[in-house]
Amino acid sequence: MSGFGEYKRPPPPPGPLEYGGVKLVNDAEHPFIAPGEGDIRGPCPALNTLANHGYISRNGIESPSNIVRGAMEGFNMNNDLSKFTCYAAFMVNGNLITDLVSIGEKSPKTGPDPKEQPMATIGGLNTHNVFEGDSSMTRADFYDGGDVESFNETLFQGFLEYSNRFGGGRYNLTAAGQYRLKRIQDGVQHNPTFTIVAPRLFSAYSEAVNPINMWVDGRQDDGQLRLDHARSFFENARYPDDFHRAARPMSADNEAVVHAIHPIEPGANIAGVNTYTVDRNAPRLDDKCGIFEYHVNHTLRTLYPNPTGNLLDAIRANIHYFYTAMEARGCTEIFPYGRFEDGESNNYYAPPDYPEVELPELGTLPFPPVELPTYSDPLVDVGPGATTA
């Protein structure tokens, strides 16, 4: 740990904001500064925006507790969603000993990799298929060249098209439901390695609604995202001028509305394109407790099968912090690495005794292709002598 000091148990995440209302966030204390040489940016335009405005470290290396605080201050993301999203990503992409994570590519600034844990890449948020995943709205799939970080103008044009067709020139829940289906279908039909199971299933639908919940100016507060503002965030990672954060602490619970438009079961292509198979062992989107348990017992345990010492202590602490995001939902705290307080194990899925599961049968795409209606904008199409119904 040369250069990083002695190990200290990571601090807990902060609680809710004292003031959770509308607030100017593009202010003099948080000016936009484009990333400089050596600064890291990643696949999440919201985190990139927070870094460019100084709500989290501008170099792109940060602790999870500070990211939670930055998401609340900069976007008015509610405390539980901030903790859930941050710790779900941090535990599988960050350095648990130094309590640091890169919001993009792997970096030595987060500290040395743990010994004897070869699956733990500590690769930053760019790492594919542990939290970042397929079917992003404005970033390409990893399969398409490996660049999951860069803004993709072609995909953004699709975002604009669907916002115009289904949202009347704004990005809203209706447009989100249609475009989320479109991006999943793109993956199924063109990406032989396409997969969308926990935690990506959650983050994909959270990604679909967060722009509606947190990028609409709080003084507007109508769930209708302006498309020029969408470009400012997605492409430039920059607050629009005079931008005020959301009017209240925002969750992502309206993802259920988006999911209901075209319900998708978790699964993957298992034998090339158009072989999407439902994974009956993976939790569904509405099973947040199941997503929490799956992420800890499957994803995390795959990366850290046998931690000891300070690493084990840090893992226990972070699982507990992750759980605090789920407590209000009535989820049960689990201790696959032993209890956070005293180290006493309750042998929950203790290695190597994972439960046996049956492999899913080859299935078909569980949804029909979307038929795009003809889009008509009355502000454009209605001319002299025309009438509207």
PDB file of C-alpha atoms in Angstrom, residues 91-359:
ATOM      1  CA  MET A  91     -17.742  -3.120  -5.056  1.00  0.00           C
ATOM      2  CA  VAL A  92     -17.031  -4.714  -8.435  1.00  0.00           C
ATOM      3  CA  ASN A  93     -15.010  -1.941 -10.110  1.00  0.00           C
ATOM      4  CA  GLY A  94     -13.185  -0.131  -7.310  1.00  0.00           C
ATOM      5  CA  ASN A  95     -10.302  -0.739  -4.948  1.00  0.00           C
ATOM      6  CA  LEU A  96     -11.898  -1.869  -1.704  1.00  0.00           C
ATOM      7  CA  ILE A  97      -8.702  -1.401   0.316  1.00  0.00           C
ATOM      8  CA  THR A  98      -7.971   2.197  -0.711  1.00  0.00           C
ATOM      9  CA  ASP A  99     -11.679   3.084  -1.010  1.00  0.00           C
ATOM     10  CA  LEU A 100     -11.145   4.610  -4.461  1.00  0.00           C
ATOM     11  CA  VAL A 101     -12.680   3.992  -7.881  1.00  0.00           C
ATOM     12  CA  SER A 102     -12.038   5.291 -11.373  1.00  0.00           C
ATOM     13  CA  ILE A 103     -15.170   6.576 -13.089  1.00  0.00           C
ATOM     14  CA  GLY A 104     -13.670   5.321 -16.356  1.00  0.00           C
ATOM     15  CA  GLU A 105     -10.601   3.275 -17.253  1.00  0.00           C
ATOM     16  CA  LYS A 106      -8.350   1.314 -14.933  1.00  0.00           C
ATOM     17  CA  SER A 107      -5.903   3.599 -13.129  1.00  0.00           C
ATOM     18  CA  PRO A 108      -2.929   3.128 -10.781  1.00  0.00           C
ATOM     19  CA  LYS A 109      -4.298   6.115  -8.873  1.00  0.00           C
ATOM     20  CA  THR A 110      -6.787   3.797  -7.182  1.00  0.00           C
ATOM     21  CA  GLY A 111      -3.963   1.721  -5.691  1.00  0.00           C
ATOM     22  CA  PRO A 112      -2.455  -1.728  -6.232  1.00  0.00           C
ATOM     23  CA  ASP A 113      -4.625  -4.702  -7.090  1.00  0.00           C
ATOM     24  CA  PRO A 114      -5.297  -7.175  -4.259  1.00  0.00           C
ATOM     25  CA  LYS A 115      -3.082 -10.238  -4.151  1.00  0.00           C
ATOM     26  CA  GLU A 116      -4.422 -13.737  -4.813  1.00  0.00           C
ATOM     27  CA  GLN A 117      -7.696 -12.421  -6.296  1.00  0.00           C
ATOM     28  CA  PRO A 118      -7.040 -12.738 -10.037  1.00  0.00           C
ATOM     29  CA  MET A 119     -10.648 -12.185 -11.087  1.00  0.00           C
ATOM     30  CA  ALA A 120     -10.778  -8.789  -9.343  1.00  0.00           C
ATOM     31  CA  THR A 121      -9.555  -6.484 -12.096  1.00  0.00           C
ATOM     32  CA  ILE A 122     -10.186  -3.172 -10.237  1.00  0.00           C
ATOM     33  CA  GLY A 123     -10.801  -1.916 -13.755  1.00  0.00           C
ATOM     34  CA  GLY A 124     -12.922   1.187 -13.149  1.00  0.00           C
ATOM     35  CA  LEU A 125     -16.430   1.758 -14.454  1.00  0.00           C
ATOM     36  CA  ASN A 126     -15.359   0.956 -18.019  1.00  0.00           C
ATOM     37  CA  THR A 127     -15.108  -2.723 -17.044  1.00  0.00           C
ATOM     38  CA  HIS A 128     -17.652  -4.637 -19.074  1.00  0.00           C
ATOM     39  CA  ASN A 129     -20.395  -6.834 -17.631  1.00  0.00           C
ATOM     40  CA  VAL A 130     -19.911  -6.315 -13.927  1.00  0.00           C
ATOM     41  CA  PHE A 131     -21.932  -3.079 -13.839  1.00  0.00           C
ATOM     42  CA  GLU A 132     -21.437  -1.333 -17.193  1.00  0.00           C
ATOM     43  CA  GLY A 133     -23.238  -3.325 -19.842  1.00  0.00           C
ATOM     44  CA  ASP A 134     -24.891  -3.634 -23.211  1.00  0.00           C
ATOM     45  CA  SER A 135     -27.685  -1.523 -24.735  1.00  0.00           C
ATOM     46  CA  SER A 136     -26.587   1.899 -23.501  1.00  0.00           C
ATOM     47  CA  MET A 137     -28.622   4.756 -24.933  1.00  0.00           C
ATOM     48  CA  THR A 138     -25.621   6.725 -26.242  1.00  0.00           C
ATOM     49  CA  ARG A 139     -22.591   4.428 -25.850  1.00  0.00           C
ATOM     50  CA  ALA A 140     -21.725   1.440 -28.027  1.00  0.00           C
ATOM     51  CA  ASP A 141     -21.715  -2.144 -26.770  1.00  0.00           C
ATOM     52  CA  PHE A 142     -18.340  -3.533 -25.745  1.00  0.00           C
ATOM     53  CA  TYR A 143     -18.627  -6.036 -28.582  1.00  0.00           C
ATOM     54  CA  ASP A 144     -18.564  -3.192 -31.122  1.00  0.00           C
ATOM     55  CA  GLY A 145     -14.898  -2.309 -30.692  1.00  0.00           C
ATOM     56  CA  GLY A 146     -14.550  -2.101 -26.914  1.00  0.00           C
ATOM     57  CA  ASP A 147     -15.180   1.655 -26.575  1.00  0.00           C
ATOM     58  CA  VAL A 148     -17.949   1.945 -23.999  1.00  0.00           C
ATOM     59  CA  GLU A 149     -16.915   5.434 -22.947  1.00  0.00           C
ATOM     60  CA  SER A 150     -17.254   7.690 -25.989  1.00  0.00           C
ATOM     61  CA  PHE A 151     -20.432   9.498 -26.944  1.00  0.00           C
ATOM     62  CA  ASN A 152     -21.957   7.885 -30.050  1.00  0.00           C
ATOM     63  CA  GLU A 153     -23.706  10.355 -32.348  1.00  0.00           C
ATOM     64  CA  THR A 154     -25.487   7.602 -34.292  1.00  0.00           C
ATOM     65  CA  LEU A 155     -27.098   6.257 -31.144  1.00  0.00           C
ATOM     66  CA  PHE A 156     -27.983   9.756 -30.014  1.00  0.00           C
ATOM     67  CA  GLN A 157     -29.756  10.352 -33.311  1.00  0.00           C
ATOM     68  CA  GLY A 158     -31.847   7.289 -32.479  1.00  0.00           C
ATOM     69  CA  PHE A 159     -32.570   8.823 -29.081  1.00  0.00           C
ATOM     70  CA  LEU A 160     -33.716  12.004 -30.799  1.00  0.00           C
ATOM     71  CA  GLU A 161     -35.846  10.095 -33.305  1.00  0.00           C
ATOM     72  CA  TYR A 162     -37.667   8.165 -30.608  1.00  0.00           C
ATOM     73  CA  SER A 163     -38.115  11.296 -28.486  1.00  0.00           C
ATOM     74  CA  ASN A 164     -39.732  12.990 -31.470  1.00  0.00           C
ATOM     75  CA  ARG A 165     -41.829   9.983 -32.498  1.00  0.00           C
ATOM     76  CA  PHE A 166     -43.081   8.983 -29.074  1.00  0.00           C
ATOM     77  CA  GLY A 167     -42.414  11.982 -26.837  1.00  0.00           C
ATOM     78  CA  GLY A 168     -43.669  14.854 -28.941  1.00  0.00           C
ATOM     79  CA  GLY A 169     -40.220  16.404 -29.145  1.00  0.00           C
ATOM     80  CA  ARG A 170     -39.261  15.668 -25.540  1.00  0.00           C
ATOM     81  CA  TYR A 171     -37.722  12.657 -23.848  1.00  0.00           C
ATOM     82  CA  ASN A 172     -40.291  11.289 -21.406  1.00  0.00           C
ATOM     83  CA  LEU A 173     -41.430   7.946 -20.004  1.00  0.00           C
ATOM     84  CA  THR A 174     -43.257   6.985 -23.187  1.00  0.00           C
ATOM     85  CA  ALA A 175     -40.205   7.639 -25.340  1.00  0.00           C
ATOM     86  CA  ALA A 176     -38.037   5.891 -22.771  1.00  0.00           C
ATOM     87  CA  GLY A 177     -40.104   2.702 -22.949  1.00  0.00           C
ATOM     88  CA  GLN A 178     -39.865   2.546 -26.710  1.00  0.00           C
ATOM     89  CA  TYR A 179     -36.173   3.406 -26.943  1.00  0.00           C
ATOM     90  CA  ARG A 180     -35.195   0.967 -24.204  1.00  0.00           C
ATOM     91  CA  LEU A 181     -36.850  -1.811 -26.226  1.00  0.00           C
ATOM     92  CA  LYS A 182     -35.127  -0.588 -29.396  1.00  0.00           C
ATOM     93  CA  ARG A 183     -31.664  -0.722 -27.812  1.00  0.00           C
ATOM     94  CA  ILE A 184     -32.297  -4.203 -26.393  1.00  0.00           C
ATOM     95  CA  GLN A 185     -33.464  -5.394 -29.799  1.00  0.00           C
ATOM     96  CA  ASP A 186     -30.343  -3.871 -31.377  1.00  0.00           C
ATOM     97  CA  GLY A 187     -28.224  -5.964 -29.034  1.00  0.00           C
ATOM     98  CA  VAL A 188     -30.160  -9.176 -29.586  1.00  0.00           C
ATOM     99  CA  GLN A 189     -30.041  -8.798 -33.361  1.00  0.00           C
ATOM    100  CA  HIS A 190     -26.453  -7.568 -33.803  1.00  0.00           C
ATOM    101  CA  ASN A 191     -24.377  -8.501 -30.737  1.00  0.00           C
ATOM    102  CA  PRO A 192     -23.711 -12.254 -30.351  1.00  0.00           C
ATOM    103  CA  THR A 193     -22.497 -11.682 -26.777  1.00  0.00           C
ATOM    104  CA  PHE A 194     -25.461  -9.537 -25.743  1.00  0.00           C
ATOM    105  CA  THR A 195     -26.570  -9.963 -22.134  1.00  0.00           C
ATOM    106  CA  ILE A 196     -28.873  -8.081 -19.783  1.00  0.00           C
ATOM    107  CA  VAL A 197     -29.064  -9.621 -16.316  1.00  0.00           C
ATOM    108  CA  ALA A 198     -28.461  -8.156 -12.855  1.00  0.00           C
ATOM    109  CA  PRO A 199     -26.933  -5.746 -12.178  1.00  0.00           C
ATOM    110  CA  ARG A 200     -27.117  -4.483 -15.786  1.00  0.00           C
ATOM    111  CA  LEU A 201     -30.865  -5.093 -15.921  1.00  0.00           C
ATOM    112  CA  PHE A 202     -31.294  -2.560 -13.114  1.00  0.00           C
ATOM    113  CA  SER A 203     -28.782  -0.048 -14.456  1.00  0.00           C
ATOM    114  CA  ALA A 204     -30.251  -0.211 -17.977  1.00  0.00           C
ATOM    115  CA  TYR A 205     -33.698   0.824 -16.778  1.00  0.00           C
ATOM    116  CA  SER A 206     -32.302   3.287 -14.259  1.00  0.00           C
ATOM    117  CA  GLU A 207     -30.311   4.795 -17.126  1.00  0.00           C
ATOM    118  CA  ALA A 208     -33.554   5.124 -19.078  1.00  0.00           C
ATOM    119  CA  VAL A 209     -35.386   7.147 -16.420  1.00  0.00           C
ATOM    120  CA  ASN A 210     -32.601   9.085 -14.693  1.00  0.00           C
ATOM    121  CA  PRO A 211     -32.449  11.734 -17.454  1.00  0.00           C
ATOM    122  CA  ILE A 212     -36.166  12.320 -16.954  1.00  0.00           C
ATOM    123  CA  ASN A 213     -35.879  12.425 -13.183  1.00  0.00           C
ATOM    124  CA  MET A 214     -32.657  14.392 -12.788  1.00  0.00           C
ATOM    125  CA  TRP A 215     -31.887  16.288 -15.992  1.00  0.00           C
ATOM    126  CA  VAL A 216     -35.154  18.189 -16.169  1.00  0.00           C
ATOM    127  CA  ASP A 217     -34.645  21.584 -14.540  1.00  0.00           C
ATOM    128  CA  GLY A 218     -36.295  21.560 -11.105  1.00  0.00           C
ATOM    129  CA  ARG A 219     -38.208  24.737 -11.894  1.00  0.00           C
ATOM    130  CA  GLN A 220     -39.751  22.943 -14.888  1.00  0.00           C
ATOM    131  CA  ASP A 221     -40.460  19.734 -12.946  1.00  0.00           C
ATOM    132  CA  ASP A 222     -42.682  18.067 -15.542  1.00  0.00           C
ATOM    133  CA  GLY A 223     -40.818  14.921 -16.608  1.00  0.00           C
ATOM    134  CA  GLN A 224     -40.255  16.285 -20.127  1.00  0.00           C
ATOM    135  CA  LEU A 225     -36.538  16.515 -20.941  1.00  0.00           C
ATOM    136  CA  ARG A 226     -35.541  19.099 -23.521  1.00  0.00           C
ATOM    137  CA  LEU A 227     -33.462  17.546 -26.275  1.00  0.00           C
ATOM    138  CA  ASP A 228     -30.852  20.307 -26.272  1.00  0.00           C
ATOM    139  CA  HIS A 229     -30.381  19.682 -22.565  1.00  0.00           C
ATOM    140  CA  ALA A 230     -30.110  15.964 -23.252  1.00  0.00           C
ATOM    141  CA  ARG A 231     -27.258  16.613 -25.683  1.00  0.00           C
ATOM    142  CA  SER A 232     -25.523  18.870 -23.178  1.00  0.00           C
ATOM    143  CA  PHE A 233     -25.427  16.043 -20.642  1.00  0.00           C
ATOM    144  CA  PHE A 234     -24.898  13.044 -22.929  1.00  0.00           C
ATOM    145  CA  GLU A 235     -22.280  14.562 -25.233  1.00  0.00           C
ATOM    146  CA  ASN A 236     -20.606  17.341 -23.263  1.00  0.00           C
ATOM    147  CA  ALA A 237     -21.186  16.209 -19.660  1.00  0.00           C
ATOM    148  CA  ARG A 238     -22.153  19.774 -18.860  1.00  0.00           C
ATOM    149  CA  TYR A 239     -25.031  21.403 -17.017  1.00  0.00           C
ATOM    150  CA  PRO A 240     -27.114  23.679 -19.239  1.00  0.00           C
ATOM    151  CA  ASP A 241     -26.813  27.360 -18.379  1.00  0.00           C
ATOM    152  CA  ASP A 242     -28.617  28.321 -15.151  1.00  0.00           C
ATOM    153  CA  PHE A 243     -29.490  24.678 -14.475  1.00  0.00           C
ATOM    154  CA  HIS A 244     -31.331  23.927 -11.215  1.00  0.00           C
ATOM    155  CA  ARG A 245     -31.394  20.418  -9.810  1.00  0.00           C
ATOM    156  CA  ALA A 246     -34.579  18.362  -9.388  1.00  0.00           C
ATOM    157  CA  ALA A 247     -37.337  19.742  -7.188  1.00  0.00           C
ATOM    158  CA  ARG A 248     -37.143  16.854  -4.711  1.00  0.00           C
ATOM    159  CA  PRO A 249     -34.902  13.846  -3.988  1.00  0.00           C
ATOM    160  CA  MET A 250     -35.530  11.538  -6.931  1.00  0.00           C
ATOM    161  CA  SER A 251     -35.651   7.759  -7.059  1.00  0.00           C
ATOM    162  CA  ALA A 252     -35.746   5.542 -10.140  1.00  0.00           C
ATOM    163  CA  ASP A 253     -39.005   3.811  -9.196  1.00  0.00           C
ATOM    164  CA  ASN A 254     -40.705   5.040 -12.382  1.00  0.00           C
ATOM    165  CA  GLU A 255     -38.530   2.515 -14.214  1.00  0.00           C
ATOM    166  CA  ALA A 256     -41.504   0.210 -13.562  1.00  0.00           C
ATOM    167  CA  VAL A 257     -43.566   2.412 -15.897  1.00  0.00           C
ATOM    168  CA  VAL A 258     -40.919   2.123 -18.606  1.00  0.00           C
ATOM    169  CA  HIS A 259     -40.555  -1.620 -18.121  1.00  0.00           C
ATOM    170  CA  ALA A 260     -44.329  -2.156 -18.313  1.00  0.00           C
ATOM    171  CA  ILE A 261     -44.472  -0.637 -21.816  1.00  0.00           C
ATOM    172  CA  HIS A 262     -42.448  -3.588 -23.147  1.00  0.00           C
ATOM    173  CA  PRO A 263     -41.704  -6.065 -20.330  1.00  0.00           C
ATOM    174  CA  ILE A 264     -38.290  -7.700 -20.757  1.00  0.00           C
ATOM    175  CA  GLU A 265     -37.074 -10.749 -18.887  1.00  0.00           C
ATOM    176  CA  PRO A 266     -33.371 -10.970 -17.963  1.00  0.00           C
ATOM    177  CA  GLY A 267     -31.321 -13.089 -20.318  1.00  0.00           C
ATOM    178  CA  ALA A 268     -28.659 -13.252 -23.012  1.00  0.00           C
ATOM    179  CA  ASN A 269     -27.760 -14.425 -26.493  1.00  0.00           C
ATOM    180  CA  ILE A 270     -26.336 -17.897 -25.879  1.00  0.00           C
ATOM    181  CA  ALA A 271     -25.435 -19.062 -29.400  1.00  0.00           C
ATOM    182  CA  GLY A 272     -24.902 -15.973 -31.511  1.00  0.00           C
ATOM    183  CA  VAL A 273     -27.294 -13.230 -32.574  1.00  0.00           C
ATOM    184  CA  ASN A 274     -31.054 -13.755 -32.229  1.00  0.00           C
ATOM    185  CA  THR A 275     -30.649 -16.526 -29.648  1.00  0.00           C
ATOM    186  CA  TYR A 276     -31.886 -14.516 -26.683  1.00  0.00           C
ATOM    187  CA  THR A 277     -32.673 -16.879 -23.815  1.00  0.00           C
ATOM    188  CA  VAL A 278     -34.402 -15.920 -20.596  1.00  0.00           C
ATOM    189  CA  ASP A 279     -32.264 -16.585 -17.524  1.00  0.00           C
ATOM    190  CA  ARG A 280     -34.747 -18.012 -15.053  1.00  0.00           C
ATOM    191  CA  ASN A 281     -32.187 -17.897 -12.249  1.00  0.00           C
ATOM    192  CA  ALA A 282     -31.595 -14.152 -12.492  1.00  0.00           C
ATOM    193  CA  PRO A 283     -33.769 -11.704 -10.528  1.00  0.00           C
ATOM    194  CA  ARG A 284     -36.408  -9.676 -12.358  1.00  0.00           C
ATOM    195  CA  LEU A 285     -36.387  -5.894 -12.428  1.00  0.00           C
ATOM    196  CA  ASP A 286     -39.000  -5.506  -9.707  1.00  0.00           C
ATOM    197  CA  ASP A 287     -37.134  -7.861  -7.372  1.00  0.00           C
ATOM    198  CA  LYS A 288     -34.755  -5.312  -5.861  1.00  0.00           C
ATOM    199  CA  CYS A 289     -33.942  -7.550  -2.900  1.00  0.00           C
ATOM    200  CA  GLY A 290     -33.121 -10.324  -5.346  1.00  0.00           C
ATOM    201  CA  ILE A 291     -30.891  -7.994  -7.360  1.00  0.00           C
ATOM    202  CA  PHE A 292     -29.045  -7.045  -4.170  1.00  0.00           C
ATOM    203  CA  GLU A 293     -28.529 -10.692  -3.195  1.00  0.00           C
ATOM    204  CA  TYR A 294     -27.560 -11.764  -6.724  1.00  0.00           C
ATOM    205  CA  HIS A 295     -24.980  -8.997  -6.994  1.00  0.00           C
ATOM    206  CA  VAL A 296     -23.388  -9.892  -3.673  1.00  0.00           C
ATOM    207  CA  ASN A 297     -23.638 -13.675  -3.888  1.00  0.00           C
ATOM    208  CA  HIS A 298     -22.869 -14.073  -7.585  1.00  0.00           C
ATOM    209  CA  THR A 299     -21.023 -11.105  -9.085  1.00  0.00           C
ATOM    210  CA  LEU A 300     -18.976 -10.126  -6.040  1.00  0.00           C
ATOM    211  CA  ARG A 301     -18.172 -13.681  -4.980  1.00  0.00           C
ATOM    212  CA  THR A 302     -16.938 -14.466  -8.480  1.00  0.00           C
ATOM    213  CA  LEU A 303     -14.438 -11.614  -8.190  1.00  0.00           C
ATOM    214  CA  TYR A 304     -13.458 -12.260  -4.568  1.00  0.00           C
ATOM    215  CA  PRO A 305     -13.827 -15.978  -3.760  1.00  0.00           C
ATOM    216  CA  ASN A 306     -11.437 -16.102  -0.794  1.00  0.00           C
ATOM    217  CA  PRO A 307     -10.487 -12.684   0.635  1.00  0.00           C
ATOM    218  CA  THR A 308      -8.632 -12.374   3.919  1.00  0.00           C
ATOM    219  CA  GLY A 309      -7.340  -9.685   6.242  1.00  0.00           C
ATOM    220  CA  ASN A 310      -8.006  -6.050   5.419  1.00  0.00           C
ATOM    221  CA  LEU A 311      -9.625  -6.951   2.112  1.00  0.00           C
ATOM    222  CA  LEU A 312     -12.142  -9.156   3.891  1.00  0.00           C
ATOM    223  CA  ASP A 313     -12.874  -6.395   6.379  1.00  0.00           C
ATOM    224  CA  ALA A 314     -13.404  -3.874   3.562  1.00  0.00           C
ATOM    225  CA  ILE A 315     -15.713  -6.255   1.674  1.00  0.00           C
ATOM    226  CA  ARG A 316     -17.843  -6.827   4.766  1.00  0.00           C
ATOM    227  CA  ALA A 317     -18.109  -3.076   5.350  1.00  0.00           C
ATOM    228  CA  ASN A 318     -19.080  -2.293   1.759  1.00  0.00           C
ATOM    229  CA  ILE A 319     -21.706  -5.038   1.600  1.00  0.00           C
ATOM    230  CA  HIS A 320     -23.239  -3.531   4.722  1.00  0.00           C
ATOM    231  CA  TYR A 321     -23.195  -0.024   3.207  1.00  0.00           C
ATOM    232  CA  PHE A 322     -24.773  -1.459   0.051  1.00  0.00           C
ATOM    233  CA  TYR A 323     -27.463  -3.088   2.177  1.00  0.00           C
ATOM    234  CA  THR A 324     -28.415   0.230   3.826  1.00  0.00           C
ATOM    235  CA  ALA A 325     -29.808   1.269   0.432  1.00  0.00           C
ATOM    236  CA  MET A 326     -32.184  -1.711   0.575  1.00  0.00           C
ATOM    237  CA  GLU A 327     -33.230  -1.630   4.214  1.00  0.00           C
ATOM    238  CA  ALA A 328     -36.308   0.545   3.647  1.00  0.00           C
ATOM    239  CA  ARG A 329     -37.563  -1.971   1.067  1.00  0.00           C
ATOM    240  CA  GLY A 330     -37.675  -4.669   3.732  1.00  0.00           C
ATOM    241  CA  CYS A 331     -34.769  -6.667   2.308  1.00  0.00           C
ATOM    242  CA  THR A 332     -32.878  -9.039   4.577  1.00  0.00           C
ATOM    243  CA  GLU A 333     -29.238  -8.304   5.238  1.00  0.00           C
ATOM    244  CA  ILE A 334     -26.963 -11.146   4.155  1.00  0.00           C
ATOM    245  CA  PHE A 335     -23.448 -12.061   5.226  1.00  0.00           C
ATOM    246  CA  PRO A 336     -21.745 -14.247   2.628  1.00  0.00           C
ATOM    247  CA  TYR A 337     -18.318 -13.194   3.941  1.00  0.00           C
ATOM    248  CA  GLY A 338     -19.293 -13.103   7.595  1.00  0.00           C
ATOM    249  CA  ARG A 339     -20.974 -10.421   9.642  1.00  0.00           C
ATOM    250  CA  PHE A 340     -19.775  -6.854   9.419  1.00  0.00           C
ATOM    251  CA  GLU A 341     -19.937  -6.305  13.173  1.00  0.00           C
ATOM    252  CA  ASP A 342     -18.072  -9.304  14.553  1.00  0.00           C
ATOM    253  CA  GLY A 343     -16.969 -11.476  11.646  1.00  0.00           C
ATOM    254  CA  GLU A 344     -19.275 -14.331  12.631  1.00  0.00           C
ATOM    255  CA  SER A 345     -20.451 -16.097   9.502  1.00  0.00           C
ATOM    256  CA  ASN A 346     -24.016 -17.208   9.013  1.00  0.00           C
ATOM    257  CA  ASN A 347     -22.860 -19.525   6.189  1.00  0.00           C
ATOM    258  CA  TYR A 348     -25.194 -17.945   3.668  1.00  0.00           C
ATOM    259  CA  TYR A 349     -24.117 -19.549   0.380  1.00  0.00           C
ATOM    260  CA  ALA A 350     -20.714 -20.181   1.961  1.00  0.00           C
ATOM    261  CA  PRO A 351     -18.131 -21.230  -0.639  1.00  0.00           C
ATOM    262  CA  PRO A 352     -17.871 -23.573  -2.356  1.00  0.00           C
ATOM    263  CA  ASP A 353     -21.437 -24.724  -1.735  1.00  0.00           C
ATOM    264  CA  TYR A 354     -23.275 -22.549  -4.259  1.00  0.00           C
ATOM    265  CA  PRO A 355     -26.766 -23.831  -5.028  1.00  0.00           C
ATOM    266  CA  GLU A 356     -26.991 -25.888  -8.187  1.00  0.00           C
ATOM    267  CA  VAL A 357     -29.085 -24.363 -10.958  1.00  0.00           C
ATOM    268  CA  GLU A 358     -30.524 -25.738 -14.140  1.00  0.00           C
ATOM    269  CA  LEU A 359     -29.335 -24.258 -17.407  1.00  0.00           C
TER     270      LEU A 359
END
